[in-house]
Coordinates of C-alpha atoms and ligand atoms in Angstrom, one line a residue:
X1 CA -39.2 -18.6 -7.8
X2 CA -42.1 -19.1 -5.5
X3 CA -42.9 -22.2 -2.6
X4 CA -45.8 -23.2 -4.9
X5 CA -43.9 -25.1 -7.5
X6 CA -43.1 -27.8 -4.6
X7 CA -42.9 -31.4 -4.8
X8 CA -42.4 -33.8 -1.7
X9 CA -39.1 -34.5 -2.3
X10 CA -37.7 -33.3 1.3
X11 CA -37.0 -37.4 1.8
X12 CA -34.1 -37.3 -0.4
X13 CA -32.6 -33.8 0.5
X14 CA -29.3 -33.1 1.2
X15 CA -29.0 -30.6 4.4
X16 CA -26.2 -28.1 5.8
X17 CA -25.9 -26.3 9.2
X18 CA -24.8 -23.5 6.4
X19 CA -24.4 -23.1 2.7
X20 CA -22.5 -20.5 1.3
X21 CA -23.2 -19.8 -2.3
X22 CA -20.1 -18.1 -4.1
X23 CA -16.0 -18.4 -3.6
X24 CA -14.8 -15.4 -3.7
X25 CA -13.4 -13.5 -1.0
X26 CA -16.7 -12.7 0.7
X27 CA -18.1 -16.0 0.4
X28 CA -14.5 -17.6 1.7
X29 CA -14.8 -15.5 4.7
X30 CA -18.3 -16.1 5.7
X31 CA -17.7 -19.7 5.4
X32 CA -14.7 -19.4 7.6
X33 CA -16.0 -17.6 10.1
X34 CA -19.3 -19.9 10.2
X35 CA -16.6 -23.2 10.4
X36 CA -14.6 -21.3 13.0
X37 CA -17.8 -21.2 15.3
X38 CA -18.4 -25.0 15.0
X39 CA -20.5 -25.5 12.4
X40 CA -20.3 -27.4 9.0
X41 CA -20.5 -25.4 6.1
X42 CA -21.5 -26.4 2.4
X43 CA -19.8 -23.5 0.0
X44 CA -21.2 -24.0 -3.7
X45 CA -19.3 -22.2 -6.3
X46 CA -20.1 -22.6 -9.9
X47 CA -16.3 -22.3 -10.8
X48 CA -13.7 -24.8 -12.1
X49 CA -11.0 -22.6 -11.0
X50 CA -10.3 -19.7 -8.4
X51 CA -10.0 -17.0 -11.4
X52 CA -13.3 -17.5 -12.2
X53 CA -14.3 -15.5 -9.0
X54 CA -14.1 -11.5 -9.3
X55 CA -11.6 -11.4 -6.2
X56 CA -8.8 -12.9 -8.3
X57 CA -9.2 -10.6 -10.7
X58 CA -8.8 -7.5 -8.3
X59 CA -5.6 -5.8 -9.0
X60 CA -5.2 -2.3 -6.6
X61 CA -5.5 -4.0 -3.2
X62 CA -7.2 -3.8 0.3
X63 CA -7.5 -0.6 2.0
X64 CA -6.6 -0.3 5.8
X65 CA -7.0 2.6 7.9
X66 CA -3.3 2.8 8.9
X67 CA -3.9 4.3 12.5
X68 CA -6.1 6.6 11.2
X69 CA -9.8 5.5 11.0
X70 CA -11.5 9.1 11.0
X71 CA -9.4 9.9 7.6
X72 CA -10.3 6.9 5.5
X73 CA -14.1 7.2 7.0
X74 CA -13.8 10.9 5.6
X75 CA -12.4 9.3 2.0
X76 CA -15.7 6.5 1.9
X77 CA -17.9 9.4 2.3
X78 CA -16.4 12.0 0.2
X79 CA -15.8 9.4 -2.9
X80 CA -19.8 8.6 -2.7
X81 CA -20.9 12.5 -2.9
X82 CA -22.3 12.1 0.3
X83 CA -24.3 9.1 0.2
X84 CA -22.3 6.3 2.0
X85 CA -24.3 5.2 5.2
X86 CA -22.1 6.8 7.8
X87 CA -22.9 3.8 10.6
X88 CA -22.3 1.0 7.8
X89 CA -18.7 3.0 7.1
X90 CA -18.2 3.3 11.1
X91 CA -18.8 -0.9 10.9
X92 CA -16.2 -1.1 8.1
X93 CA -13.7 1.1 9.8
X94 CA -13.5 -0.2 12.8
X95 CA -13.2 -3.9 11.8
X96 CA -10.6 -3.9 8.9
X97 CA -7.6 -3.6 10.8
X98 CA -8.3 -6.6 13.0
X99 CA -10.1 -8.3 9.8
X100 CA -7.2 -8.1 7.5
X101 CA -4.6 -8.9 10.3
X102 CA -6.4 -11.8 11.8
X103 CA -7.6 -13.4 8.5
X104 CA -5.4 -12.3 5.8
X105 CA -1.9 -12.0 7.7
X106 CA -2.5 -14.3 10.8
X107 CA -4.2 -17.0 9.4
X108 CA -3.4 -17.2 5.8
X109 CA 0.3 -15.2 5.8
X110 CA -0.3 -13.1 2.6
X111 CA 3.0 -11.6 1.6
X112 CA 2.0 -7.8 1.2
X113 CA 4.3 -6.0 -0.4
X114 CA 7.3 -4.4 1.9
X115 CA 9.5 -1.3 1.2
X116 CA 13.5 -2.1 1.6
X117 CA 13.0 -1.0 5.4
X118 CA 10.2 -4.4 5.8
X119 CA 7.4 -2.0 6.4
X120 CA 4.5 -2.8 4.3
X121 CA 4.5 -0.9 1.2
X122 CA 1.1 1.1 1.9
X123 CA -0.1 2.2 -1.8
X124 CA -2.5 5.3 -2.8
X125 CA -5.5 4.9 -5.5
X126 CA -7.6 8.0 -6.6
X127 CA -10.0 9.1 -3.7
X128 CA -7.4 8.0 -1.3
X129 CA -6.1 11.2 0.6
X130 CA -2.9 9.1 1.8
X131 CA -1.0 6.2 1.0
X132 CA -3.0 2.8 3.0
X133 CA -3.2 0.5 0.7
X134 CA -1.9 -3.1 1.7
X135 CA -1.0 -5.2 -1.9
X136 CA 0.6 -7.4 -3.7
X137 CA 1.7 -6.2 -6.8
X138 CA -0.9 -5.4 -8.8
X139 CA -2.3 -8.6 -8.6
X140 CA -3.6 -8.7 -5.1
X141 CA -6.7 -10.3 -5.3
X142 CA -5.3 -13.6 -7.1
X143 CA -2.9 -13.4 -4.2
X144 CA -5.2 -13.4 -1.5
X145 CA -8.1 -16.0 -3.3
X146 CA -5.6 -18.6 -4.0
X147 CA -4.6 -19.1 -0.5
X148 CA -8.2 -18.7 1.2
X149 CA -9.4 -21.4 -1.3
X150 CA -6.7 -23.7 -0.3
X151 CA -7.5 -22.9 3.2
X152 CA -11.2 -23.6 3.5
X153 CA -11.0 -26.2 1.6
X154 CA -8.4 -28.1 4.1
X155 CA -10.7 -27.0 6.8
X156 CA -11.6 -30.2 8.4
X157 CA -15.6 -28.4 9.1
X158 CA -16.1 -26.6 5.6
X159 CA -16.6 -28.4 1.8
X160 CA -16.2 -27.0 -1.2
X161 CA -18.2 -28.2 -4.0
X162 CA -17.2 -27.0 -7.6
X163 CA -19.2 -26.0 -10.3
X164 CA -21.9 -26.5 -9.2
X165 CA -24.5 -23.6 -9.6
X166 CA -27.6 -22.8 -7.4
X167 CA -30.8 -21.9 -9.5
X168 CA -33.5 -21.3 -6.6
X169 CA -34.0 -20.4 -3.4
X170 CA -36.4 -23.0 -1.5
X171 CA -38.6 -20.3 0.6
X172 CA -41.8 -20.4 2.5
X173 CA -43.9 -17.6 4.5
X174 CA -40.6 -15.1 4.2
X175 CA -38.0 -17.7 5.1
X176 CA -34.8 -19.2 3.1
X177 CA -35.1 -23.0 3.7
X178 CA -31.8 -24.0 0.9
X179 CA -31.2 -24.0 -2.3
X180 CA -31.9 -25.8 -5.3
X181 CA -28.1 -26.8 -7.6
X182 CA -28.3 -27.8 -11.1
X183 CA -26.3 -31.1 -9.7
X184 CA -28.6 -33.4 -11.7
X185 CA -30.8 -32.5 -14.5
X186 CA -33.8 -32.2 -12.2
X187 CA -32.2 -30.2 -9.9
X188 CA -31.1 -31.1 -6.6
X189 CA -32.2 -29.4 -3.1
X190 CA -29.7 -28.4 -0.4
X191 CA -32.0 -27.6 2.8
X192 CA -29.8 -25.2 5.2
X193 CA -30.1 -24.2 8.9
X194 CA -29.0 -20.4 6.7
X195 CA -28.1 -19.5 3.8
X196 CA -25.4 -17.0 2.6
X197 CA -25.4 -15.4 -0.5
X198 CA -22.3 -14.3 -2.2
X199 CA -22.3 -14.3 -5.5
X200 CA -20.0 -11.3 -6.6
X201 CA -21.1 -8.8 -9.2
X202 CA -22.9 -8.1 -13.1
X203 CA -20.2 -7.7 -15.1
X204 CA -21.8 -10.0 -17.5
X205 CA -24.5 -7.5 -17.9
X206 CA -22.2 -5.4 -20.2
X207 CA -20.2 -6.1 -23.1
X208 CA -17.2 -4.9 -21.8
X209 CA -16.4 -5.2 -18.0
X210 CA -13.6 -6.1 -15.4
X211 CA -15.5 -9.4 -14.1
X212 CA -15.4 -12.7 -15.3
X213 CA -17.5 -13.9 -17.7
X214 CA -19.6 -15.8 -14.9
X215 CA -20.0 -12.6 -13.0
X216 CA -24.4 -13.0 -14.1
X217 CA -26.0 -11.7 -10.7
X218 CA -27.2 -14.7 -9.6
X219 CA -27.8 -14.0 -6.2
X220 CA -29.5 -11.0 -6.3
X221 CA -31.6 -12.3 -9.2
X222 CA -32.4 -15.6 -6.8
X223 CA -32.9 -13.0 -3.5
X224 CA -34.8 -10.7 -5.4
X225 CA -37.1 -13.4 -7.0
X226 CA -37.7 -14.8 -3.3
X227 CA -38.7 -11.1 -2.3
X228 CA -36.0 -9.9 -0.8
X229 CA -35.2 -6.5 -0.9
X230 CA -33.0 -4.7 -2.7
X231 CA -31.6 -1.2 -2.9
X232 CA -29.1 1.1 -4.7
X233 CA -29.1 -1.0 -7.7
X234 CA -28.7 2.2 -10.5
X235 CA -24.9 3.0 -9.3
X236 CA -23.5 0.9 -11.3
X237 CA -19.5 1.6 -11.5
X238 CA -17.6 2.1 -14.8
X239 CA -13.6 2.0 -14.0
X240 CA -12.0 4.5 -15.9
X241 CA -8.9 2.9 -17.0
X242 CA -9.8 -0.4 -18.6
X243 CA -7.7 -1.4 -21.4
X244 CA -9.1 -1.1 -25.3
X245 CA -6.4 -3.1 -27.5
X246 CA -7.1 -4.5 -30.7
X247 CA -6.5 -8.1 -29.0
X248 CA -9.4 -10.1 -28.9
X249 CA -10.0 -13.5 -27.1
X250 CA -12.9 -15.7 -26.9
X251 CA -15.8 -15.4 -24.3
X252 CA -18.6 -17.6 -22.7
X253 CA -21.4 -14.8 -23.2
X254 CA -20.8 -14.5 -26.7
X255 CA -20.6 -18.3 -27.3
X256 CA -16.9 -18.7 -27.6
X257 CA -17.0 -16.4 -30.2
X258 CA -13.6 -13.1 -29.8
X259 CA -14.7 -10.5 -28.3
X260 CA -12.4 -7.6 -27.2
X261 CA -9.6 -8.7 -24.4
X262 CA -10.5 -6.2 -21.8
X263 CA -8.3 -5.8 -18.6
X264 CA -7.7 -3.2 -15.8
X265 CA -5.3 -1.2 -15.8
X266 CA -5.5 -0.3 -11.9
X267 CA -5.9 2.9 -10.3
X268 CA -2.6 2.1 -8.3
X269 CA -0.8 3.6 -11.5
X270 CA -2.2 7.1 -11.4
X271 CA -1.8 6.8 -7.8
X272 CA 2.0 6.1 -8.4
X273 CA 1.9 9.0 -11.0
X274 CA 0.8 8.0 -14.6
X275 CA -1.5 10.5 -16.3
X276 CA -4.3 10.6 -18.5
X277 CA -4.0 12.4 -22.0
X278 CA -5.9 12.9 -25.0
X279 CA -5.4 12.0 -28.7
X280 CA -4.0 15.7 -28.6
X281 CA -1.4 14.8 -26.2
X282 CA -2.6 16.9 -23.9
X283 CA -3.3 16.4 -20.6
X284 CA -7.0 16.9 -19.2
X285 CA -7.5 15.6 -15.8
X286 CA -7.1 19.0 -14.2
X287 CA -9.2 20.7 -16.2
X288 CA -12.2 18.8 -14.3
X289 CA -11.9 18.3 -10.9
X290 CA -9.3 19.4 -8.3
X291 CA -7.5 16.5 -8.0
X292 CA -7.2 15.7 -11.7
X293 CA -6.4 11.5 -12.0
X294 CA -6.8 10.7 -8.7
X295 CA -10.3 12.3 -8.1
X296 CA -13.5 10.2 -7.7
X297 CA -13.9 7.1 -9.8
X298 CA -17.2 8.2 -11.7
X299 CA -15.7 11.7 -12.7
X300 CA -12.5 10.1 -13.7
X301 CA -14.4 7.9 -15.7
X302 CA -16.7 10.7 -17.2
X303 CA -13.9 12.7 -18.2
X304 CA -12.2 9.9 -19.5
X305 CA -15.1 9.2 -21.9
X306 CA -15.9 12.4 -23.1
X307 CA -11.9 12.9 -23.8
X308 CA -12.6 9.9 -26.1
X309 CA -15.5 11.7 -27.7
X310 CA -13.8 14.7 -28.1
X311 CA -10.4 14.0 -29.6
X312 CA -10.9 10.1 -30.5
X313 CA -8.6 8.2 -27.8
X314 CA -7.6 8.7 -24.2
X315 CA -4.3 6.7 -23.5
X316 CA -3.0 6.3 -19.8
X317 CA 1.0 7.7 -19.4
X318 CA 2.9 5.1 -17.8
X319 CA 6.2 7.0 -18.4
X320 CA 6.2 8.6 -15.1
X321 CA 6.9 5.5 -13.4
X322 CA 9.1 2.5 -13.1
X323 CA 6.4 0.2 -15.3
X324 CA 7.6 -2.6 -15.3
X325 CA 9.2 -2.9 -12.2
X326 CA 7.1 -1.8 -10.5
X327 CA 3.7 -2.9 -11.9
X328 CA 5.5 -6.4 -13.9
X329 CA 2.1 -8.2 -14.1
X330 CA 0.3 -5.2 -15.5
X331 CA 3.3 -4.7 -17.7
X332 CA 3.1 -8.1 -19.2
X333 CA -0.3 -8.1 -19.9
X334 CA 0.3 -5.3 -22.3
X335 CA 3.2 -6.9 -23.5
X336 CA 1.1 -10.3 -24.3
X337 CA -1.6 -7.7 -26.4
X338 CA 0.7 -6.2 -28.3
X339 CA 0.5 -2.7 -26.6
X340 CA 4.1 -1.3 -26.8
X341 CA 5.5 2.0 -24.8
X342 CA 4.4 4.0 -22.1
X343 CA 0.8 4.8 -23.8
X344 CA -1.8 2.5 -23.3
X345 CA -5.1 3.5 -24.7
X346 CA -7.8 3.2 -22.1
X347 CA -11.5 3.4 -22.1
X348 CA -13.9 3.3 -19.1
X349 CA -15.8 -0.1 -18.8
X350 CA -18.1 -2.0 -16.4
X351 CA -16.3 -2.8 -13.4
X352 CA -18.9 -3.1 -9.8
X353 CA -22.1 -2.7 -8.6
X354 CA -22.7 -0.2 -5.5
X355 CA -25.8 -1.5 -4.6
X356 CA -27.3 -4.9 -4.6
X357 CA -29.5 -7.3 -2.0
X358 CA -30.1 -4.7 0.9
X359 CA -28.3 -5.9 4.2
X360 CA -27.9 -4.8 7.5
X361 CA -24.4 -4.6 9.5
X362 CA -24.2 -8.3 9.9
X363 CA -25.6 -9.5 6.0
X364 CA -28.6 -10.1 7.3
X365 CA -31.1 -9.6 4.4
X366 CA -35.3 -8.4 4.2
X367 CA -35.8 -12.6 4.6
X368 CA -35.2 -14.9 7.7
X369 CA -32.0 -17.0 7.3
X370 CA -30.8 -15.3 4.1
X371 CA -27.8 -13.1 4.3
X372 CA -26.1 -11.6 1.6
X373 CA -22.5 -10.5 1.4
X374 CA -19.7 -9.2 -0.9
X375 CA -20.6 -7.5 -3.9
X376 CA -23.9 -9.1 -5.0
X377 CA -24.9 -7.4 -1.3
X378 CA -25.9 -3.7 -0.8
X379 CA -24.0 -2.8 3.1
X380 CA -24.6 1.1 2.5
X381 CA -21.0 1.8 2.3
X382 CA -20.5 2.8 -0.8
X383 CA -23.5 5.0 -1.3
X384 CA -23.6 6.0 -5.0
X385 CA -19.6 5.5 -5.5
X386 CA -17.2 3.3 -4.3
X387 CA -14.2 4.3 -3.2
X388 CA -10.8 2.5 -4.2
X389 CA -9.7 -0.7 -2.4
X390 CA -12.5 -1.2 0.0
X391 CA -14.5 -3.7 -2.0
X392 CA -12.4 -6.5 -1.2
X393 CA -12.6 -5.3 2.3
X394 CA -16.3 -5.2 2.7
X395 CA -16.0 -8.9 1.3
X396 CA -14.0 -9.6 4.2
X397 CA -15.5 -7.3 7.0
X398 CA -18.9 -8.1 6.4
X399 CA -18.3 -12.4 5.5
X400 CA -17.0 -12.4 8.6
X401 CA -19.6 -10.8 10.2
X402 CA -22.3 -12.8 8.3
X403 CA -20.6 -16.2 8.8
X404 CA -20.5 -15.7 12.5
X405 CA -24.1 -14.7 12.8
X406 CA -25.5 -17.5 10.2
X407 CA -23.5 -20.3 12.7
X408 CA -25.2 -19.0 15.8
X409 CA -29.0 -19.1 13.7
X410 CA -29.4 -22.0 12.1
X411 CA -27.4 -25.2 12.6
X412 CA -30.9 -26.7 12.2
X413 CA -31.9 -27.2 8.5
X414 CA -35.5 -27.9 8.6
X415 CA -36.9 -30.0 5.8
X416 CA -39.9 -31.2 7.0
X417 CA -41.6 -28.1 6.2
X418 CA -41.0 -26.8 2.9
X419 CA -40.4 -29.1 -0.6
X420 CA -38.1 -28.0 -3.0
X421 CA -39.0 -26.4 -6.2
X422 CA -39.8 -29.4 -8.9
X423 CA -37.3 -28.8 -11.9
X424 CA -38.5 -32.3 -12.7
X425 CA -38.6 -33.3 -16.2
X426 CA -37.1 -30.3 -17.8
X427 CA -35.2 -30.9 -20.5
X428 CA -31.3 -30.0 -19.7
X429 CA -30.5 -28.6 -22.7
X430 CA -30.5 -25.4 -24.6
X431 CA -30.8 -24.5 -27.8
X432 CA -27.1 -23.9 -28.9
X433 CA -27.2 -20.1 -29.7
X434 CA -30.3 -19.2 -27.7
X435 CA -28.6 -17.7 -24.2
X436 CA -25.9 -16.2 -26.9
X437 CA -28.4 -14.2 -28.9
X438 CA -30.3 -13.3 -25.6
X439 CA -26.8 -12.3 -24.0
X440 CA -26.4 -10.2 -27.1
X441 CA -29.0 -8.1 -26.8
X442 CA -29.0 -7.8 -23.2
X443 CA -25.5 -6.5 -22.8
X444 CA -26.5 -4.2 -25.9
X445 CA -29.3 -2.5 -24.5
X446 CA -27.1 -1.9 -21.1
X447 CA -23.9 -0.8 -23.1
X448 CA -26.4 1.6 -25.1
X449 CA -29.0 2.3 -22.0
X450 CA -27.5 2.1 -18.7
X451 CA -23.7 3.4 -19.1
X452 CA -21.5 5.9 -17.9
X453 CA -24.5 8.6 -18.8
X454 CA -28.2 8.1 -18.4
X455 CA -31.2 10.2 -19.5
X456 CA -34.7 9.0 -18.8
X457 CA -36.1 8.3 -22.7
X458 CA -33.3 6.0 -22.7
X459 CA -34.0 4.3 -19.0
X460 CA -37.5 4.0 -20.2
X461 CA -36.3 2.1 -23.2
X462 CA -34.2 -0.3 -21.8
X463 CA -36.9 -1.3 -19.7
X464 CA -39.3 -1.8 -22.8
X465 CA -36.3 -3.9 -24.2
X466 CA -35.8 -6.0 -21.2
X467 CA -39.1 -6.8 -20.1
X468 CA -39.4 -8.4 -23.3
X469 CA -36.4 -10.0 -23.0
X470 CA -37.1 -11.9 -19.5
X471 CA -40.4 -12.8 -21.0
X472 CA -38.8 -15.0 -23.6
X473 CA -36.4 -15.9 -21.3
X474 CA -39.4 -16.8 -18.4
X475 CA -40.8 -18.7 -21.1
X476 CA -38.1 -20.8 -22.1
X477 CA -37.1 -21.6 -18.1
X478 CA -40.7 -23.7 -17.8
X479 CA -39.2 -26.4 -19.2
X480 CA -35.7 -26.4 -19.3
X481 CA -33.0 -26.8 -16.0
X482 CA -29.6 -25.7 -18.3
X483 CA -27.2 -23.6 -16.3
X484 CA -26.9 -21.1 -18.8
X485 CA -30.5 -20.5 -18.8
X486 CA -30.5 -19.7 -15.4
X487 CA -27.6 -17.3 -16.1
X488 CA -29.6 -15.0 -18.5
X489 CA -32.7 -15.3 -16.4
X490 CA -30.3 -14.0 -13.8
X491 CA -28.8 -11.4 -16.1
X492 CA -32.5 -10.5 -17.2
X493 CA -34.1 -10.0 -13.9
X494 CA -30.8 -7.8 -12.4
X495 CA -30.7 -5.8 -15.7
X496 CA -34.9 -4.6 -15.2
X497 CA -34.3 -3.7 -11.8
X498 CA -31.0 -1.5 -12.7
X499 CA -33.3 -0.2 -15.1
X500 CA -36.4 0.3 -12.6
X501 CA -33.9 2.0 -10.2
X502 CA -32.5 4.1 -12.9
X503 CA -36.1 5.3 -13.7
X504 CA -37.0 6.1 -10.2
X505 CA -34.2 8.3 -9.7
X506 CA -34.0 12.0 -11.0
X507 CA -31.1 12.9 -9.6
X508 CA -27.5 12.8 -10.9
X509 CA -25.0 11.6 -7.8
X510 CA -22.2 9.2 -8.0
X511 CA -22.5 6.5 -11.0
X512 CA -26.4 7.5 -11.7
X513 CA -25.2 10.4 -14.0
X514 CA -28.6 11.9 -15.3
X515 CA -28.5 13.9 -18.5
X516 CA -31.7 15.6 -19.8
X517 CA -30.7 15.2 -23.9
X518 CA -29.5 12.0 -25.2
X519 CA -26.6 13.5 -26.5
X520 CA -25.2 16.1 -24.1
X521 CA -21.7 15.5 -23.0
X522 CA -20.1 16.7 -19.6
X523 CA -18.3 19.4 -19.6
X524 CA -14.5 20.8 -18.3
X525 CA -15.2 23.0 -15.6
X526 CA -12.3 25.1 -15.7
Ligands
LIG601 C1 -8.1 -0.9 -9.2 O1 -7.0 -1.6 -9.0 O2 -8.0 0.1 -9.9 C2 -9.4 -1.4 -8.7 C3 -9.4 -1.3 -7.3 C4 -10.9 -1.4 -6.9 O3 -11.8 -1.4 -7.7 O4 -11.1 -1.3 -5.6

């Protein structure tokens, strides 16, 4: 978007002290912490209901340090190769103690789980190098979203407004002025003292991911548009133990049309014990890396795939544990596919993005009163890899931090110099099928392109393949306002700059896995 398309519209505007854009657990936090400073706050979510945010579908948990800050620091770094920013890590370290105790356990009374004793019932993912994981179940994230909805949305200084979607940024001279929603077909503009982006992830990017189907990159498509910066955008994570059943159920991307029923198995189970084994049987983990399932995410996930290549089918071993006791809502979920035993056959799939609009240690981004946080935000802590467990708690850490910030800034939404952008007699509608086909292709060329493996002919093609794509796409958004539209613009301009950060980096670390020939598969080291 750009401040030229403007129309004098400011007379009619809406205006917030803060609008938050996104309700997951970053966006929930910001907007609390912006309330608890004395300001109203405007939090816009495009979903219907709290599972279509990425936080409710988060199964592992929320790491803590457990009285030992310098180890988990040590984990962050180790599980990026080396590439985490140390002083963004320090930031997250030092606050997630007092984060999760005042927000999640103080305020909205989460019921971790507890060993018989009534200690909290710490859990270990891969990466982790002891057991500090607070969570409940397997199901954590629905268990933490559900409340914090209720909560900000009782919250006598905060609104929440439901689906409503925000398609542009209104900017001028390197400053956020609002947002434009898709309220009424012409569009209708939100002028805020600050704006705070949190949007969640890309998951629609692929055809097979751990997000929701509305997981489109909208704000870093809207940030990026504005000029903000961005950075880190080619680590890309694949989980490496997402189910791949026969079930199929239908999906928004594809039109309503089945696509494969893809959910997570979490990394809590190897953690508790289950292994990874070929279609041999045998098991493969050790064979390369150290610490064999619970090594870093990307090399699980590597191995995992060429396991698949190799032998035809990776299934995780649950037999090692207490399944269904002790994971019962992962356990049912295979039940309600059809997968029987202790063998569920796994594949890696799309599951968060490392990098995203570039931030510093409060969310501020590259442009005055815009901050960005959660996962559609790039803090520097998880460098080229994420470790286990910490996502949700960069959400929280850092939409605490940005919420506070954001209420001392702007409490003074300025309208008088900027118009909106004019989405004035666009059509509403769509073509039925057009975002599907255009979906299609999009999430073909990144399943194909920009997977678990990389090599630069094939960077260099998805590019070709999605700067044609946004063209259409550019083309179509002149004259029409529909929701879905703005999704695949957003998919289409996220998607070219995970393929422009791909091209402009060589060098194989964390989820960027370089290979020089298209077909050359990782190999054991024994
Ligand atoms: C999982 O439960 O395996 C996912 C946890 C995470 O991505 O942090």
């Amino acid at each position: 978007m750009t401040d030229t398309q403007s129309t004098p519209n400011a007379a009619s505007a809406e205006t917030a002290a803060v609008v938050v854009v996104g309700s997951g657990i970053a966006g929930c936090s910001a907007a609390l912490a912006a309330a608890r400073e004395g300001v109203d706050v405007l939090l816009l979510t495009k979903a219907t209901k709290p599972d279509d945010a990425s936080t409710d579908w988060a199964q592992g948990g929320i790491s803590t340090t457990r009285g030992d800050p310098a180890a988990l620091t040590e984990d962050i770094i180790a599980a990026s190769d080396g590439t985490a920013d140390p002083d963004a890590v320090d930031i997250l370290v030092e606050h997630a103690d007092a984060a999760v105790e005042d927000v999640l356990i103080d305020t909205l009374d989460i019921g971790f789980d507890e060993t018989d004793s009534g200690e909290f019932d710490y859990a270990r993912e891969a990466a982790h190098s002891e057991s500090r994981i607070l969570h409940v179940d397997a199901a954590t994230g629905t268990h933490i979203l559900r409340p914090f909805l209720n909560h900000v949305d009782d919250h006598e200084r905060i609104e929440v407004r439901q689906d409503t979607a925000a398609l542009e940024l209104i900017t001028h001279e390197g400053r956020v002025y609002g947002v434009v929603t898709d309220e009424a077909p012409d569009g209708h503009p939100i002028y805020a003292g600050t704006t705070i982006l949190a949007t969640g992830g890309i998951g629609a990017l692929y055809s097979r991911s751990t997000n929701p189907d509305d997981a489109t990159g909208d704000g870093i498509a809207m940030a990026a548009l504005a000029g903000a910066d961005v950075a880190d955008l080619e680590y890309v994570q694949f989980h490496p133990t997402a189910s791949d059943c026969e079930a199929r159920s239908a999906s928004k991307r594809s039109g309503g049309a089945a696509k494969q029923d893809t959910f997570l198995l979490s990394e809590a189970l190897r953690g508790e014990g289950a292994l990874l084994r070929n279609a041999d049987g045998d098991r493969f983990m050790p064979d390369y890396h150290p610490d064999a399932e619970l090594a870093p995410r990307d090399v699980v996930a590597r191995a995992v795939e060429t396991e698949r290549e190799a032998t035809g089918e990776v299934v995780l071993d649950v037999s090692p544990l207490e399944f269904d006791a002790e994971f019962p809502t992962i356990a049912a979920k295979c039940r309600d596919r059809g997968i029987e035993g202790d063998e569920i056959p796994v594949a890696p799939c799309e599951h968060f993005l490392c990098g995203g609009i570039a931030v510093d240690d409060r969310g501020r981004t590259s442009l005055d009163r815009l901050y960005a946080v959660g996962e559609c935000a790039r803090t520097g802590v998880h460098g080229a890899n994420r470790l286990a467990s910490t996502s949700l708690l960069e959400g929280l850490v850092w939409g605490l931090r940005a919420g506070e910030d954001a209420a001392g800034v702007g409490a003074d939404p300025d309208h008088t110099v900027v118009d909106a952008p004019d989405l004035l007699n666009r059509d509403p509608d769509l073509p039925e099928r057009f975002a599907t086909e255009k979906f299609a292709r999009l999430q073909r060329t990144m399943d194909e392109y920009l997977g678990l493996e990389r090599n630069p002919e094939e960077i260099a093609r998805a590019g070709a393949v999605l700067r044609r794509l946004k063209g259409e796409v550019d083309a179509y958004i002149r004259t029409r306002t529909a929701r879905d539209l703005y999704e695949l613009r957003n998919a289409s301009v996220v998607a070219l700059l995970i393929a422009r950060a791909a091209s402009e980096n060589a060098e194989s670390v964390g989820c960027h896995y370089v290979v020089e020939d298209e077909r050359e598969p990782e190999q054991p080291h024994p």
